[in-house]
């Protein structure tokens, strides 16, 4: 183009005129099930064209026209090179579709108009004329052999790829262009039909009424909106609505939906889960009730109106932790761990873990369990520490179970003798235990475990000889409770300018009638705390106003056994 | 400083004026303004005039940021009809006003959560393409949810 002449200008003008005349044209892509790929290849300058979809409603998805960078010795070689390009492009599309989870079951069909090239693709014999064709081009044969690609001949009149390589007669050109879905938009006709049929329908013909209904049905509410609404429903409704229609079912069961639903659920206020134990019909029974945080049961008369008690999986279980709507339960008697999602009523029992310390319960062998969610690997992890209180020669062991792998594996545990390990707290991606040292009776420290790096560490307490009763989570921070005579203090572990330290946050007065405070929990988003006291049981305490209200149990012979906060969610793909 | 106003056109060709600094709460409109200055009328071919009037009422709100959550909630609560809410949610989705869309969807979810399957199909106009056997299979598997 270093020396443009009049013919070039004319050609350019022609192009501009064509563009001006076809301004309203566009590439039309219709929704259709992706079933197989069809590709057309023509070599001259090696035009490549790929169509996908069912034969009647093909959509053009990929096309290219480029000058071959090597001069070919024969026409067949040029065509064969074209096929290789098409197959490479089709293989990429196939992979892309596979990643979008719609794998193609049928082979890619490649049409070319050169018979020699067609034979060359399927017949793995060295031909006299094609000795020089580079080996890399023969990967087409491999694809044909494994059934991913089939090469067919196509007559000139249907060789759509010609549009990219040759100057065609205008009738053929227009025909091809139309076949490739390059068209003028169908104008406002769809809208017109709709209004017409609606007008007629209002005149009272039941048949036409039905037609107009059918017309609006599919797009009355768009897909995106339906998914948004479904994500905001409680799990119980979502499960019920799987049988609304097939498309709702497929939307709900996909993993992405479960994940997004969990994100939505995390934004909603948590529910307070109260576990009760009752003695009824000469049997100990365990059940639970769910309460919204502003309606905690403060009297046994009114507190439980409109709340249905539901069955708890077993009364031997002790609640280890609650995370993303899943409760981790531990049966002390048979050392069994179960994950339970009360929202969808599914349980997952973890396989037995055989620890060498397990069979020595006479030695005071104990297990401390921690349960948490690792955001890095998108996985739930359960950590088990087994230790023997009375036997100095037995070294503590620890192992971890991840839901994704489904097996227990041992992890390195710091070689320190333990006297007692508290229940675990899960906060900000880490598990924490309050540990009493054996060598230095009465001295405590906090043991931490990072769920993503899987490393144990220790956090010193302020003054190891103080009386620490419990580790808990308050205001999203790790907290310890210390007892000093008649007062208890809550200490929070907070970060100030990159330095994390303990800071005294709140004083709890001990009421002599209530006895010592054995546990402090924060279950709600307001300031209220739940105190568990030796004499009075569960007390809702507002530290600002100083109010104390007793949590009532269900009428009759029942006691409150556990209180945790929980979100209603599907939890995760594996436990759902 | 004079406040710039934009003109929005609904599906039925009605025109609505709104100040630019309020209109740009919609990400769609913000992008349009950024791209070409949007000096002329902005057509919204999928939104009818009643819904657009609601959206504009919402955009014109004069609330302090901390009261905003409550206002959005109240705003959708006052329009408790499912068809109106769906239109509103659709418009908010098209215009990319996340808060309004979330609130409207939340309200719809609240309204339909205890509906029977038939009521859901009717409210959202969904065709039942499940055979009674398939429906029963799901019903049996999750009996407690029904």
CSV table of C-alpha atoms in Angstrom, one decimal, chain A residues 99-554:
chain,number,residue,atom,x,y,z
A,99,UNK,CA,-15.1,-25.0,31.5
A,100,UNK,CA,-18.6,-23.4,31.3
A,101,UNK,CA,-19.9,-26.9,32.2
A,102,UNK,CA,-21.6,-27.7,29.0
A,103,UNK,CA,-19.4,-30.4,27.5
A,104,UNK,CA,-20.1,-31.3,23.9
A,105,UNK,CA,-21.0,-34.9,23.4
A,106,UNK,CA,-20.8,-34.9,19.6
A,107,UNK,CA,-17.8,-34.5,17.3
A,108,UNK,CA,-16.9,-31.2,15.7
A,109,UNK,CA,-17.8,-31.3,12.1
A,110,UNK,CA,-15.4,-29.6,9.7
A,111,UNK,CA,-16.5,-28.9,6.2
A,112,UNK,CA,-14.0,-28.2,3.4
A,113,UNK,CA,-14.3,-28.3,-0.3
A,114,UNK,CA,-11.2,-30.1,-1.1
A,115,UNK,CA,-11.4,-33.8,-1.4
A,116,UNK,CA,-7.6,-34.4,-1.1
A,117,UNK,CA,-7.4,-32.5,2.1
A,118,UNK,CA,-10.3,-34.5,3.5
A,119,UNK,CA,-8.5,-37.8,2.8
A,120,UNK,CA,-5.3,-36.4,4.1
A,121,UNK,CA,-7.0,-35.7,7.4
A,122,UNK,CA,-8.4,-39.2,7.9
A,123,UNK,CA,-5.8,-41.4,6.3
A,124,UNK,CA,-2.5,-41.7,8.2
A,125,UNK,CA,-0.4,-42.6,5.2
A,126,UNK,CA,2.4,-40.6,3.9
A,127,UNK,CA,1.5,-39.5,0.5
A,128,UNK,CA,4.0,-38.8,-2.2
A,129,UNK,CA,2.9,-35.2,-2.6
A,130,UNK,CA,2.7,-34.4,1.0
A,131,UNK,CA,6.0,-35.6,2.4
A,132,UNK,CA,7.0,-32.0,3.2
A,133,UNK,CA,3.9,-31.1,5.2
A,134,UNK,CA,5.1,-30.3,8.7
A,135,UNK,CA,4.4,-32.8,11.4
A,136,UNK,CA,2.6,-30.3,13.6
A,137,UNK,CA,-0.2,-30.1,11.0
A,138,UNK,CA,-0.9,-33.8,11.5
A,139,UNK,CA,-2.4,-33.2,14.9
A,140,UNK,CA,-5.7,-33.0,12.9
A,141,UNK,CA,-5.4,-36.8,12.3
A,142,UNK,CA,-5.0,-37.4,16.0
A,143,UNK,CA,-8.2,-35.5,16.7
A,144,UNK,CA,-10.0,-37.4,13.9
A,145,UNK,CA,-8.7,-40.7,15.3
A,146,UNK,CA,-10.0,-40.0,18.8
A,147,UNK,CA,-13.4,-38.9,17.4
A,148,UNK,CA,-13.3,-35.2,18.4
A,149,UNK,CA,-13.4,-34.1,14.8
A,150,UNK,CA,-14.9,-35.3,11.5
A,151,UNK,CA,-14.1,-33.8,8.2
A,152,UNK,CA,-16.7,-33.7,5.4
A,153,UNK,CA,-16.8,-32.4,1.9
A,154,UNK,CA,-19.2,-29.6,1.2
A,155,UNK,CA,-20.4,-28.4,-2.2
A,156,UNK,CA,-19.5,-25.0,-3.5
A,157,UNK,CA,-23.1,-23.6,-2.9
A,158,UNK,CA,-22.9,-24.2,0.8
A,159,UNK,CA,-19.3,-23.4,1.5
A,160,UNK,CA,-20.0,-20.4,3.7
A,161,UNK,CA,-16.3,-19.8,4.3
A,162,UNK,CA,-16.0,-18.6,0.7
A,163,UNK,CA,-17.4,-15.3,1.8
A,164,UNK,CA,-14.1,-14.6,3.6
A,165,UNK,CA,-11.8,-15.7,0.8
A,166,UNK,CA,-13.4,-15.0,-2.6
A,167,UNK,CA,-15.3,-12.3,-4.5
A,168,UNK,CA,-18.7,-13.9,-4.8
A,169,UNK,CA,-21.6,-13.2,-7.1
A,170,UNK,CA,-24.0,-10.9,-5.3
A,171,UNK,CA,-26.9,-13.4,-5.0
A,172,UNK,CA,-24.6,-16.0,-3.4
A,173,UNK,CA,-23.0,-13.4,-1.2
A,174,UNK,CA,-26.4,-12.2,0.1
A,175,UNK,CA,-27.5,-15.7,0.6
A,176,UNK,CA,-24.4,-16.6,2.6
A,177,UNK,CA,-24.5,-13.4,4.6
A,178,UNK,CA,-28.1,-14.2,5.6
A,179,UNK,CA,-27.2,-17.7,6.5
A,180,UNK,CA,-24.5,-16.4,8.8
A,181,UNK,CA,-27.2,-14.4,10.7
A,182,UNK,CA,-25.9,-11.0,9.5
A,183,UNK,CA,-29.3,-9.3,9.2
A,184,UNK,CA,-31.3,-6.2,9.7
A,185,UNK,CA,-32.9,-6.5,13.2
A,186,UNK,CA,-36.4,-7.9,13.1
A,187,UNK,CA,-37.7,-4.4,14.0
A,188,UNK,CA,-40.4,-4.0,16.6
A,189,UNK,CA,-42.4,-6.9,15.2
A,190,UNK,CA,-42.3,-9.0,18.4
A,191,UNK,CA,-43.8,-6.1,20.4
A,192,UNK,CA,-46.5,-5.6,17.8
A,193,UNK,CA,-47.5,-9.2,17.8
A,194,UNK,CA,-47.7,-9.0,21.6
A,195,UNK,CA,-49.9,-5.9,21.6
A,196,UNK,CA,-52.1,-7.2,18.8
A,197,UNK,CA,-52.7,-10.5,20.5
A,198,UNK,CA,-53.4,-8.7,23.7
A,199,UNK,CA,-56.0,-6.5,22.1
A,200,UNK,CA,-57.7,-9.5,20.5
A,201,UNK,CA,-57.4,-11.4,23.7
A,202,UNK,CA,-59.2,-8.7,25.6
A,203,UNK,CA,-62.1,-9.2,23.1
A,204,UNK,CA,-62.6,-12.5,24.8
A,205,UNK,CA,-61.3,-15.3,22.7
A,206,UNK,CA,-60.0,-17.9,25.1
A,207,UNK,CA,-57.7,-19.4,22.5
A,208,UNK,CA,-55.9,-16.2,21.8
A,209,UNK,CA,-55.8,-15.4,25.4
A,210,UNK,CA,-53.7,-18.6,25.9
A,211,UNK,CA,-51.4,-17.6,23.1
A,212,UNK,CA,-50.7,-14.2,24.6
A,213,UNK,CA,-50.1,-15.8,28.0
A,214,UNK,CA,-47.6,-18.2,26.5
A,215,UNK,CA,-45.9,-15.4,24.9
A,216,UNK,CA,-45.3,-13.5,28.0
A,217,UNK,CA,-44.7,-16.4,30.2
A,218,UNK,CA,-41.1,-17.1,29.4
A,219,UNK,CA,-39.9,-13.6,30.0
A,220,UNK,CA,-42.3,-12.2,32.6
A,221,UNK,CA,-39.5,-12.3,35.1
A,222,UNK,CA,-36.0,-12.5,33.8
A,223,UNK,CA,-33.6,-15.2,34.9
A,224,UNK,CA,-31.3,-12.9,36.8
A,225,UNK,CA,-34.1,-11.6,38.9
A,226,UNK,CA,-35.4,-15.1,39.7
A,227,UNK,CA,-32.0,-16.1,40.9
A,228,UNK,CA,-31.8,-12.9,43.0
A,229,UNK,CA,-35.1,-13.7,44.6
A,230,UNK,CA,-34.2,-17.4,45.2
A,231,UNK,CA,-31.0,-16.4,46.9
A,232,UNK,CA,-33.0,-14.4,49.4
A,233,UNK,CA,-35.3,-17.1,50.4
A,234,UNK,CA,-34.8,-19.3,53.5
A,235,UNK,CA,-33.4,-22.7,52.7
A,236,UNK,CA,-36.6,-24.5,53.5
A,237,UNK,CA,-38.5,-22.5,50.9
A,238,UNK,CA,-35.7,-23.0,48.3
A,239,UNK,CA,-35.9,-26.8,48.8
A,240,UNK,CA,-39.6,-26.7,48.4
A,241,UNK,CA,-39.4,-24.6,45.3
A,242,UNK,CA,-37.1,-27.0,43.5
A,243,UNK,CA,-40.3,-28.6,42.3
A,244,UNK,CA,-41.8,-25.4,40.8
A,245,UNK,CA,-40.3,-26.1,37.4
A,246,UNK,CA,-37.4,-27.8,35.8
A,247,UNK,CA,-35.5,-24.6,35.2
A,248,UNK,CA,-35.9,-23.6,38.9
A,249,UNK,CA,-34.5,-27.0,39.9
A,250,UNK,CA,-31.4,-26.7,37.7
A,251,UNK,CA,-30.8,-23.1,38.9
A,252,UNK,CA,-31.0,-24.2,42.5
A,253,UNK,CA,-28.9,-27.3,42.4
A,254,UNK,CA,-25.8,-25.7,40.8
A,255,UNK,CA,-22.9,-25.1,43.1
A,256,UNK,CA,-22.7,-21.4,42.3
A,257,UNK,CA,-26.2,-20.9,43.7
A,258,UNK,CA,-25.3,-22.6,47.0
A,259,UNK,CA,-22.3,-20.4,47.3
A,260,UNK,CA,-24.2,-17.2,46.6
A,261,UNK,CA,-27.0,-18.2,48.8
A,262,UNK,CA,-24.5,-18.7,51.6
A,263,UNK,CA,-23.1,-15.2,51.0
A,264,UNK,CA,-26.6,-13.7,51.2
A,265,UNK,CA,-27.4,-15.7,54.3
A,266,UNK,CA,-24.3,-14.3,56.0
A,267,UNK,CA,-25.7,-10.8,55.6
A,268,UNK,CA,-29.0,-11.7,57.4
A,269,UNK,CA,-29.3,-11.5,61.1
A,270,UNK,CA,-28.3,-14.7,62.9
A,271,UNK,CA,-30.8,-16.8,64.7
A,272,UNK,CA,-30.3,-18.0,68.3
A,273,UNK,CA,-30.3,-21.7,68.5
A,274,UNK,CA,-31.4,-23.1,71.9
A,275,UNK,CA,-31.0,-26.7,72.7
A,276,UNK,CA,-33.3,-28.3,75.3
A,277,UNK,CA,-33.2,-31.5,77.2
A,278,UNK,CA,-36.3,-33.1,78.5
A,279,UNK,CA,-37.4,-36.2,80.3
A,280,UNK,CA,-40.5,-37.4,78.8
A,281,UNK,CA,-42.1,-40.9,78.7
A,282,UNK,CA,-39.2,-42.3,80.7
A,283,UNK,CA,-36.8,-41.2,78.0
A,284,UNK,CA,-34.3,-38.4,77.8
A,285,UNK,CA,-35.1,-36.4,74.7
A,286,UNK,CA,-33.3,-33.6,73.0
A,287,UNK,CA,-34.9,-30.9,70.9
A,288,UNK,CA,-34.1,-27.4,69.7
A,289,UNK,CA,-35.8,-24.1,69.0
A,290,UNK,CA,-34.7,-21.2,66.8
A,291,UNK,CA,-35.3,-17.6,67.9
A,292,UNK,CA,-34.7,-14.2,66.2
A,293,UNK,CA,-32.4,-12.1,68.3
A,294,UNK,CA,-35.0,-9.6,69.5
A,295,UNK,CA,-37.4,-12.3,70.5
A,296,UNK,CA,-35.4,-14.5,73.0
A,297,UNK,CA,-37.6,-16.5,75.3
A,298,UNK,CA,-37.7,-14.6,78.5
A,299,UNK,CA,-40.8,-16.3,80.0
A,300,UNK,CA,-41.8,-19.9,79.5
A,301,UNK,CA,-45.3,-18.8,79.0
A,302,UNK,CA,-44.9,-16.4,76.1
A,303,UNK,CA,-41.4,-17.0,74.9
A,304,UNK,CA,-42.2,-20.1,72.9
A,305,UNK,CA,-45.4,-19.1,71.3
A,306,UNK,CA,-45.4,-19.8,67.6
A,307,UNK,CA,-42.0,-21.6,67.7
A,308,UNK,CA,-42.0,-25.2,66.8
A,309,UNK,CA,-39.5,-27.4,68.7
A,310,UNK,CA,-37.6,-29.6,66.3
A,311,UNK,CA,-35.7,-32.8,66.9
A,312,UNK,CA,-32.0,-32.6,67.8
A,313,UNK,CA,-30.0,-35.5,66.3
A,314,UNK,CA,-29.1,-37.1,69.6
A,315,UNK,CA,-28.7,-36.2,73.3
A,316,UNK,CA,-25.2,-37.5,73.7
A,317,UNK,CA,-23.9,-34.9,71.4
A,318,UNK,CA,-22.1,-31.8,72.6
A,319,UNK,CA,-22.0,-28.8,70.3
A,320,UNK,CA,-18.4,-28.0,69.2
A,321,UNK,CA,-19.0,-25.0,67.1
A,322,UNK,CA,-21.3,-23.3,64.6
A,323,UNK,CA,-20.1,-22.0,61.3
A,324,UNK,CA,-22.0,-20.9,58.1
A,325,UNK,CA,-25.1,-22.6,59.3
A,326,UNK,CA,-23.4,-25.9,60.1
A,327,UNK,CA,-23.1,-27.2,63.6
A,328,UNK,CA,-20.3,-29.6,64.5
A,329,UNK,CA,-21.4,-32.2,67.1
A,330,UNK,CA,-19.2,-34.5,69.2
A,331,UNK,CA,-20.3,-37.6,70.9
A,332,UNK,CA,-18.1,-38.0,74.0
A,333,UNK,CA,-19.1,-41.6,74.6
A,334,UNK,CA,-18.2,-43.1,71.2
A,335,UNK,CA,-15.8,-40.3,70.1
A,336,UNK,CA,-17.8,-39.6,67.0
A,337,UNK,CA,-17.9,-36.3,65.1
A,338,UNK,CA,-21.0,-35.3,63.1
A,339,UNK,CA,-21.7,-32.2,61.0
A,340,UNK,CA,-25.3,-31.2,61.0
A,341,UNK,CA,-27.1,-28.5,59.0
A,342,UNK,CA,-30.4,-27.9,60.8
A,343,UNK,CA,-31.7,-25.7,57.9
A,344,UNK,CA,-31.8,-28.6,55.4
A,345,UNK,CA,-31.7,-31.4,58.0
A,346,UNK,CA,-28.7,-33.2,56.6
A,347,UNK,CA,-26.0,-34.8,58.7
A,348,UNK,CA,-22.6,-36.0,57.7
A,349,UNK,CA,-20.8,-38.4,60.1
A,350,UNK,CA,-17.1,-38.2,59.9
A,351,UNK,CA,-15.2,-41.5,59.6
A,352,UNK,CA,-13.6,-42.8,62.7
A,353,UNK,CA,-10.2,-41.5,63.6
A,354,UNK,CA,-8.0,-44.1,65.2
A,355,UNK,CA,-5.6,-42.3,67.5
A,356,UNK,CA,-3.1,-44.3,69.5
A,357,UNK,CA,-4.3,-42.6,72.6
A,358,UNK,CA,-7.9,-43.4,72.0
A,359,UNK,CA,-8.1,-46.7,73.7
A,360,UNK,CA,-6.6,-45.5,77.0
A,361,UNK,CA,-9.6,-43.7,78.5
A,362,UNK,CA,-8.4,-45.1,81.9
A,363,UNK,CA,-5.4,-42.7,81.6
A,364,UNK,CA,-7.7,-39.7,81.4
A,365,UNK,CA,-7.4,-39.5,77.7
A,366,UNK,CA,-9.4,-36.5,76.4
A,367,UNK,CA,-10.1,-35.0,73.0
A,368,UNK,CA,-10.4,-31.3,72.2
A,369,UNK,CA,-12.2,-30.6,68.9
A,370,UNK,CA,-12.2,-27.4,66.9
A,371,UNK,CA,-14.4,-26.7,63.9
A,372,UNK,CA,-14.0,-23.8,61.4
A,373,UNK,CA,-14.1,-22.7,57.8
A,374,UNK,CA,-11.0,-22.0,55.8
A,375,UNK,CA,-11.7,-19.3,53.2
A,376,UNK,CA,-8.5,-19.8,51.3
A,377,UNK,CA,-9.4,-23.4,50.3
A,378,UNK,CA,-13.2,-22.9,50.6
A,379,UNK,CA,-13.3,-25.9,52.9
A,380,UNK,CA,-14.5,-26.8,56.4
A,381,UNK,CA,-11.8,-28.2,58.7
A,382,UNK,CA,-12.0,-30.1,61.9
A,383,UNK,CA,-9.1,-30.3,64.3
A,384,UNK,CA,-8.8,-32.9,67.0
A,385,UNK,CA,-6.3,-32.8,69.8
A,386,UNK,CA,-6.0,-36.0,71.9
A,387,UNK,CA,-4.1,-35.8,75.1
A,388,UNK,CA,-3.8,-37.8,78.3
A,389,UNK,CA,-4.1,-35.8,81.5
A,390,UNK,CA,-2.5,-38.3,83.9
A,391,UNK,CA,0.2,-40.0,81.8
A,392,UNK,CA,3.3,-38.0,81.4
A,393,UNK,CA,4.8,-40.4,78.9
A,394,UNK,CA,2.0,-40.1,76.4
A,395,UNK,CA,2.7,-37.3,73.9
A,396,UNK,CA,-0.4,-35.3,72.7
A,397,UNK,CA,-1.4,-35.9,69.1
A,398,UNK,CA,-3.3,-33.8,66.7
A,399,UNK,CA,-5.0,-34.5,63.4
A,400,UNK,CA,-7.1,-32.6,60.9
A,401,UNK,CA,-10.0,-33.6,58.7
A,402,UNK,CA,-11.1,-31.5,55.7
A,403,UNK,CA,-14.4,-32.0,54.0
A,404,UNK,CA,-12.9,-31.8,50.5
A,405,UNK,CA,-10.4,-34.6,51.1
A,406,UNK,CA,-12.6,-36.7,53.4
A,407,UNK,CA,-9.7,-38.2,55.3
A,408,UNK,CA,-8.0,-37.6,58.6
A,409,UNK,CA,-4.3,-36.8,58.6
A,410,UNK,CA,-1.8,-36.1,61.3
A,411,UNK,CA,-0.4,-32.6,61.8
A,412,UNK,CA,2.6,-31.5,63.8
A,413,UNK,CA,1.7,-30.6,67.4
A,414,UNK,CA,3.9,-28.6,69.7
A,415,UNK,CA,5.6,-30.9,72.1
A,416,UNK,CA,4.2,-29.6,75.4
A,417,UNK,CA,2.4,-31.6,78.1
A,418,UNK,CA,-1.1,-30.4,78.5
A,419,UNK,CA,-3.2,-30.6,81.5
A,420,UNK,CA,-6.5,-29.3,80.2
A,421,UNK,CA,-7.7,-27.8,76.9
A,422,UNK,CA,-10.9,-25.8,76.8
A,423,UNK,CA,-13.5,-25.9,74.1
A,424,UNK,CA,-12.4,-24.2,70.8
A,425,UNK,CA,-13.3,-20.7,69.6
A,426,UNK,CA,-13.4,-20.0,65.9
A,427,UNK,CA,-12.8,-16.4,64.9
A,428,UNK,CA,-11.2,-14.7,61.9
A,429,UNK,CA,-10.0,-17.9,60.3
A,430,UNK,CA,-8.3,-19.3,63.4
A,431,UNK,CA,-9.1,-21.7,66.2
A,432,UNK,CA,-8.2,-20.9,69.8
A,433,UNK,CA,-8.1,-23.0,72.9
A,434,UNK,CA,-7.4,-22.0,76.5
A,435,UNK,CA,-4.7,-24.4,77.7
A,436,UNK,CA,-3.6,-25.1,81.3
A,437,UNK,CA,0.1,-26.0,81.6
A,438,UNK,CA,1.0,-29.2,83.4
A,439,UNK,CA,4.4,-28.2,84.6
A,440,UNK,CA,3.2,-25.0,86.1
A,441,UNK,CA,-0.1,-25.8,87.7
A,442,UNK,CA,-2.7,-23.0,87.3
A,443,UNK,CA,-0.8,-21.2,84.6
A,444,UNK,CA,-2.6,-20.7,81.3
A,445,UNK,CA,-1.9,-19.7,77.8
A,446,UNK,CA,-3.9,-19.5,74.5
A,447,UNK,CA,-3.1,-22.0,71.8
A,448,UNK,CA,-4.0,-20.9,68.3
A,449,UNK,CA,-4.3,-22.8,65.1
A,450,UNK,CA,-4.3,-21.1,61.7
A,451,UNK,CA,-6.8,-22.9,59.5
A,452,UNK,CA,-5.2,-22.1,56.2
A,453,UNK,CA,-1.5,-22.6,57.1
A,454,UNK,CA,-2.4,-25.4,59.5
A,455,UNK,CA,0.2,-24.3,62.1
A,456,UNK,CA,-0.2,-24.2,65.9
A,457,UNK,CA,1.1,-21.2,67.8
A,458,UNK,CA,0.8,-19.8,71.3
A,459,UNK,CA,-0.5,-16.4,72.5
A,460,UNK,CA,0.6,-15.5,76.0
A,461,UNK,CA,-2.0,-14.2,78.4
A,462,UNK,CA,-1.5,-11.0,80.4
A,463,UNK,CA,-0.6,-12.6,83.7
A,464,UNK,CA,-0.4,-16.4,83.6
A,465,UNK,CA,-1.3,-16.8,87.2
A,466,UNK,CA,-4.7,-15.1,87.1
A,467,UNK,CA,-7.8,-17.1,87.2
A,468,UNK,CA,-9.0,-17.4,83.6
A,469,UNK,CA,-12.3,-19.0,83.3
A,470,UNK,CA,-13.1,-19.1,79.6
A,471,UNK,CA,-12.2,-18.1,76.1
A,472,UNK,CA,-15.0,-16.7,74.0
A,473,UNK,CA,-15.7,-14.4,71.1
A,474,UNK,CA,-17.1,-10.9,71.8
A,475,UNK,CA,-17.5,-8.1,69.2
A,476,UNK,CA,-15.7,-10.2,66.7
A,477,UNK,CA,-12.6,-10.4,68.8
A,478,UNK,CA,-11.1,-13.2,70.8
A,479,UNK,CA,-11.9,-12.6,74.5
A,480,UNK,CA,-10.9,-14.0,77.9
A,481,UNK,CA,-12.7,-13.7,81.1
A,482,UNK,CA,-10.8,-13.3,84.3
A,483,UNK,CA,-12.1,-13.6,87.8
A,484,UNK,CA,-10.9,-11.2,90.6
A,485,UNK,CA,-12.8,-11.8,93.7
A,486,UNK,CA,-16.4,-10.7,93.2
A,487,UNK,CA,-15.8,-9.2,89.8
A,488,UNK,CA,-15.2,-10.7,86.4
A,489,UNK,CA,-13.5,-8.8,83.6
A,490,UNK,CA,-13.7,-9.3,79.9
A,491,UNK,CA,-10.5,-8.8,78.0
A,492,UNK,CA,-10.5,-8.4,74.2
A,493,UNK,CA,-7.6,-9.1,71.9
A,494,UNK,CA,-7.6,-6.1,69.6
A,495,UNK,CA,-5.2,-4.7,67.1
A,496,UNK,CA,-4.0,-1.2,67.5
A,497,UNK,CA,-1.7,0.1,64.7
A,498,UNK,CA,-0.3,-3.4,63.9
A,499,UNK,CA,0.1,-4.3,67.5
A,500,UNK,CA,-2.3,-6.9,68.8
A,501,UNK,CA,-2.7,-6.9,72.6
A,502,UNK,CA,-5.2,-7.7,75.3
A,503,UNK,CA,-7.3,-4.8,76.5
A,504,UNK,CA,-9.7,-4.7,79.4
A,505,UNK,CA,-13.2,-4.1,78.0
A,506,UNK,CA,-15.9,-4.7,80.4
A,507,UNK,CA,-16.6,-5.5,84.1
A,508,UNK,CA,-19.2,-8.1,85.0
A,509,UNK,CA,-20.5,-7.9,88.5
A,510,UNK,CA,-21.1,-11.3,90.0
A,511,UNK,CA,-24.5,-11.6,91.7
A,512,UNK,CA,-24.1,-13.8,94.8
A,513,UNK,CA,-27.4,-15.4,94.1
A,514,UNK,CA,-26.3,-16.4,90.6
A,515,UNK,CA,-23.0,-17.9,91.6
A,516,UNK,CA,-19.9,-17.8,89.5
A,517,UNK,CA,-20.1,-17.1,85.8
A,518,UNK,CA,-19.0,-20.1,83.9
A,519,UNK,CA,-19.5,-18.9,80.4
A,520,UNK,CA,-20.0,-15.6,78.5
A,521,UNK,CA,-21.3,-15.6,75.0
A,522,UNK,CA,-22.3,-12.9,72.6
A,523,UNK,CA,-25.0,-14.3,70.3
A,524,UNK,CA,-26.7,-11.1,69.1
A,525,UNK,CA,-25.5,-8.0,67.2
A,526,UNK,CA,-26.5,-5.7,70.0
A,527,UNK,CA,-24.6,-5.3,73.2
A,528,UNK,CA,-26.4,-8.1,75.0
A,529,UNK,CA,-24.4,-11.0,76.4
A,530,UNK,CA,-25.6,-14.4,77.5
A,531,UNK,CA,-24.1,-15.4,80.9
A,532,UNK,CA,-24.1,-18.9,82.1
A,533,UNK,CA,-24.1,-19.0,85.8
A,534,UNK,CA,-23.7,-21.8,88.3
A,535,UNK,CA,-27.0,-21.3,90.1
A,536,UNK,CA,-29.4,-19.4,87.8
A,537,UNK,CA,-28.5,-20.9,84.5
A,538,UNK,CA,-28.7,-18.8,81.3
A,539,UNK,CA,-29.0,-15.1,81.8
A,540,UNK,CA,-29.4,-12.4,79.2
A,541,UNK,CA,-27.3,-9.5,80.4
A,542,UNK,CA,-27.1,-6.0,79.0
A,543,UNK,CA,-23.9,-4.4,80.2
A,544,UNK,CA,-24.9,-0.9,79.3
A,545,UNK,CA,-28.2,-0.9,81.3
A,546,UNK,CA,-27.1,-3.5,83.7
A,547,UNK,CA,-30.3,-5.5,83.1
A,548,UNK,CA,-30.4,-9.2,83.8
A,549,UNK,CA,-33.1,-11.4,82.5
A,550,UNK,CA,-33.3,-15.1,82.8
A,551,UNK,CA,-33.8,-17.2,79.7
A,552,UNK,CA,-36.8,-19.4,80.2
A,553,UNK,CA,-36.9,-23.0,79.3
A,554,UNK,CA,-39.9,-24.6,77.7
